[in-house]
Amino acid sequence: MNKLTHMLTSLVLLGWSIAAAPVAGQLRVVATTPDLGALAREIGGAAVEVTVLAKPTEDPHFVDARPSLIVTLNRADLLIEGGAELELGWLPALLQGVRNTKIAAGAPGRILAATGVTMLEVPTTFDRSRGDVHALGNPHFMLDPLNVRLIVTQIAEHLAQIDAASAEQYRANLQRFDTRLDAKLAEWQAQLAPFRGAKIVTYHRDFVYLAARFGLDVVATLEERPGIAPSPAHLADVINTMRTQGARVILMQPYQNRRTAETVARQTEATVLDMPQQPGVAPNTDTYFDLMDHLVRTLATALGRGR
Ligand SMILES: [Zn+2]
């Protein structure tokens, strides 16, 4: 190989390696919670690199605002947050340390997932001083697949705006996701149809959108108010309600107080059901579809046993 050929080969190899290394051209997408991150991966595909701020096992209301998260936010091309004050306890504090106009409020690089979602449980009056963490309505809207449809549409629009060169790809990914969502929603509805009107109890008010979409009835929550630890008097009320209404399952997240849930379950012959809402907590639940498959199956199995 002569010198010139060698040089040309090197240049070709160099050029190839740059083109083939997607990292160089990838958009840096940051999501506050793993569920939003999973949606960003579906729509962004190979064109994006997704980083998630909260751990899947962390309460999204109370994430540890590690300083390293500021570094991540400073490098972001796009920030996706739930909005509706889900991250009020930690994200605004982090953003105060961030110098990145790309993700400033109102910029194309900032998505509030709640935009367009019909919020449930919007309080007519609220008192933040009492510690209520759902002052703008219930921010746990991801388990209603129709809300997810609005969110992925928004993600595709913002990605196309920031990165016009890959716009077609984002739209194609959105189309594919939507088609699959239609099919899966029909499946999930069929699986839960036999349990329409079933009484369920949850630890926090984080299953109301799932209940509304699939016709389940949340008759009590172990927490007295969202974000406030239950008092013994409240738990006594919950036990009464569960006995009179025949509720036999208590749905909970990994970061909630299992001992409290089990104490109530023992007195009501109910089952404590692990229903982690974040992808990746339960095995093989990394995508939204796999997560919902798992949750619907878990719930249908438990409700079926209770008959
Ligand atoms: Zn909440």
mmCIF file of N, CA and C in Angstrom, residues 61-62 83-89 114 119-140 204-205 209 225-228:
data_model
loop_
_atom_site.group_PDB
_atom_site.id
_atom_site.type_symbol
_atom_site.label_atom_id
_atom_site.label_comp_id
_atom_site.label_asym_id
_atom_site.label_seq_id
_atom_site.Cartn_x
_atom_site.Cartn_y
_atom_site.Cartn_z
ATOM 1 N N HIS A 61 -42.093 12.405 43.395
ATOM 2 C CA HIS A 61 -42.308 13.673 44.101
ATOM 3 C C HIS A 61 -41.061 14.109 44.870
ATOM 4 N N PHE A 62 -40.259 13.127 45.273
ATOM 5 C CA PHE A 62 -39.152 13.433 46.202
ATOM 6 C C PHE A 62 -37.840 12.805 45.731
ATOM 7 N N GLY A 83 -44.517 17.853 34.572
ATOM 8 C CA GLY A 83 -45.284 19.075 34.752
ATOM 9 C C GLY A 83 -46.345 18.815 35.811
ATOM 10 N N ALA A 84 -47.313 19.686 35.916
ATOM 11 C CA ALA A 84 -48.374 19.525 36.907
ATOM 12 C C ALA A 84 -47.802 19.334 38.311
ATOM 13 N N GLU A 85 -46.619 19.898 38.525
ATOM 14 C CA GLU A 85 -45.986 19.911 39.858
ATOM 15 C C GLU A 85 -45.550 18.547 40.364
ATOM 16 N N LEU A 86 -45.492 17.543 39.500
ATOM 17 C CA LEU A 86 -44.994 16.238 39.964
ATOM 18 C C LEU A 86 -43.586 16.384 40.557
ATOM 19 N N GLU A 87 -42.755 17.191 39.879
ATOM 20 C CA GLU A 87 -41.347 17.317 40.280
ATOM 21 C C GLU A 87 -41.080 18.604 41.067
ATOM 22 N N LEU A 88 -42.155 19.211 41.587
ATOM 23 C CA LEU A 88 -42.013 20.513 42.263
ATOM 24 C C LEU A 88 -40.985 20.488 43.399
ATOM 25 N N GLY A 89 -40.890 19.354 44.081
ATOM 26 C CA GLY A 89 -40.011 19.270 45.240
ATOM 27 C C GLY A 89 -38.533 19.217 44.927
ATOM 28 N N ALA A 114 -47.736 17.114 30.819
ATOM 29 C CA ALA A 114 -49.130 17.354 31.216
ATOM 30 C C ALA A 114 -49.901 18.223 30.220
ATOM 31 N N MET A 119 -56.633 16.854 33.353
ATOM 32 C CA MET A 119 -56.227 16.507 34.713
ATOM 33 C C MET A 119 -57.423 16.052 35.532
ATOM 34 N N LEU A 120 -57.224 15.006 36.316
ATOM 35 C CA LEU A 120 -58.245 14.541 37.251
ATOM 36 C C LEU A 120 -57.926 15.079 38.640
ATOM 37 N N GLU A 121 -58.951 15.161 39.461
ATOM 38 C CA GLU A 121 -58.802 15.563 40.864
ATOM 39 C C GLU A 121 -58.151 16.935 41.043
ATOM 40 N N VAL A 122 -58.539 17.887 40.202
ATOM 41 C CA VAL A 122 -58.050 19.250 40.389
ATOM 42 C C VAL A 122 -58.785 19.822 41.599
ATOM 43 N N PRO A 123 -58.049 20.210 42.640
ATOM 44 C CA PRO A 123 -58.742 20.668 43.848
ATOM 45 C C PRO A 123 -59.369 22.047 43.636
ATOM 46 N N THR A 124 -60.524 22.247 44.255
ATOM 47 C CA THR A 124 -61.154 23.564 44.159
ATOM 48 C C THR A 124 -60.480 24.503 45.161
ATOM 49 N N THR A 125 -60.042 23.933 46.281
ATOM 50 C CA THR A 125 -59.238 24.715 47.222
ATOM 51 C C THR A 125 -58.107 23.811 47.665
ATOM 52 N N PHE A 126 -56.972 24.406 47.948
ATOM 53 C CA PHE A 126 -55.894 23.580 48.478
ATOM 54 C C PHE A 126 -55.031 24.414 49.401
ATOM 55 N N ASP A 127 -54.316 23.688 50.233
ATOM 56 C CA ASP A 127 -53.472 24.363 51.205
ATOM 57 C C ASP A 127 -52.124 23.667 51.185
ATOM 58 N N ARG A 128 -51.191 24.275 50.443
ATOM 59 C CA ARG A 128 -49.870 23.679 50.293
ATOM 60 C C ARG A 128 -49.191 23.478 51.649
ATOM 61 N N SER A 129 -49.526 24.344 52.594
ATOM 62 C CA SER A 129 -48.869 24.267 53.898
ATOM 63 C C SER A 129 -49.207 22.967 54.614
ATOM 64 N N ARG A 130 -50.296 22.324 54.195
ATOM 65 C CA ARG A 130 -50.646 21.032 54.795
ATOM 66 C C ARG A 130 -49.855 19.899 54.155
ATOM 67 N N GLY A 131 -49.089 20.214 53.126
ATOM 68 C CA GLY A 131 -48.210 19.211 52.536
ATOM 69 C C GLY A 131 -48.798 18.474 51.361
ATOM 70 N N ASP A 132 -49.976 18.887 50.907
ATOM 71 C CA ASP A 132 -50.598 18.228 49.763
ATOM 72 C C ASP A 132 -49.713 18.413 48.531
ATOM 73 N N VAL A 133 -49.336 17.277 47.904
ATOM 74 C CA VAL A 133 -48.445 17.381 46.746
ATOM 75 C C VAL A 133 -49.195 17.322 45.404
ATOM 76 N N HIS A 134 -50.513 17.387 45.419
ATOM 77 C CA HIS A 134 -51.280 17.370 44.171
ATOM 78 C C HIS A 134 -52.087 18.655 43.995
ATOM 79 N N ALA A 135 -51.419 19.777 44.154
ATOM 80 C CA ALA A 135 -52.131 21.053 44.160
ATOM 81 C C ALA A 135 -52.733 21.424 42.806
ATOM 82 N N LEU A 136 -52.152 20.930 41.700
ATOM 83 C CA LEU A 136 -52.670 21.271 40.368
ATOM 84 C C LEU A 136 -53.541 20.167 39.783
ATOM 85 N N GLY A 137 -53.901 19.206 40.609
ATOM 86 C CA GLY A 137 -54.589 18.027 40.100
ATOM 87 C C GLY A 137 -53.641 16.848 40.186
ATOM 88 N N ASN A 138 -54.152 15.670 39.850
ATOM 89 C CA ASN A 138 -53.352 14.458 40.020
ATOM 90 C C ASN A 138 -52.317 14.304 38.890
ATOM 91 N N PRO A 139 -51.023 14.313 39.223
ATOM 92 C CA PRO A 139 -49.993 14.282 38.174
ATOM 93 C C PRO A 139 -49.585 12.879 37.713
ATOM 94 N N HIS A 140 -50.266 11.828 38.182
ATOM 95 C CA HIS A 140 -49.876 10.451 37.824
ATOM 96 C C HIS A 140 -50.730 9.939 36.665
ATOM 97 N N HIS A 204 -50.998 5.561 47.571
ATOM 98 C CA HIS A 204 -51.011 6.982 47.204
ATOM 99 C C HIS A 204 -52.094 7.119 46.135
ATOM 100 N N ARG A 205 -52.481 8.343 45.789
ATOM 101 C CA ARG A 205 -53.498 8.474 44.735
ATOM 102 C C ARG A 205 -52.825 8.445 43.356
ATOM 103 N N TYR A 209 -55.956 7.422 37.117
ATOM 104 C CA TYR A 209 -56.142 7.473 35.661
ATOM 105 C C TYR A 209 -56.332 6.070 35.095
ATOM 106 N N ARG A 225 -53.914 12.296 52.782
ATOM 107 C CA ARG A 225 -53.907 13.216 51.659
ATOM 108 C C ARG A 225 -52.635 12.904 50.884
ATOM 109 N N PRO A 226 -52.597 13.226 49.577
ATOM 110 C CA PRO A 226 -51.413 12.868 48.799
ATOM 111 C C PRO A 226 -50.128 13.416 49.430
ATOM 112 N N GLY A 227 -49.209 12.534 49.713
ATOM 113 C CA GLY A 227 -47.912 12.953 50.253
ATOM 114 C C GLY A 227 -47.863 13.020 51.762
ATOM 115 N N ILE A 228 -48.984 12.740 52.425
ATOM 116 C CA ILE A 228 -49.021 12.838 53.881
ATOM 117 C C ILE A 228 -49.201 11.448 54.486
#
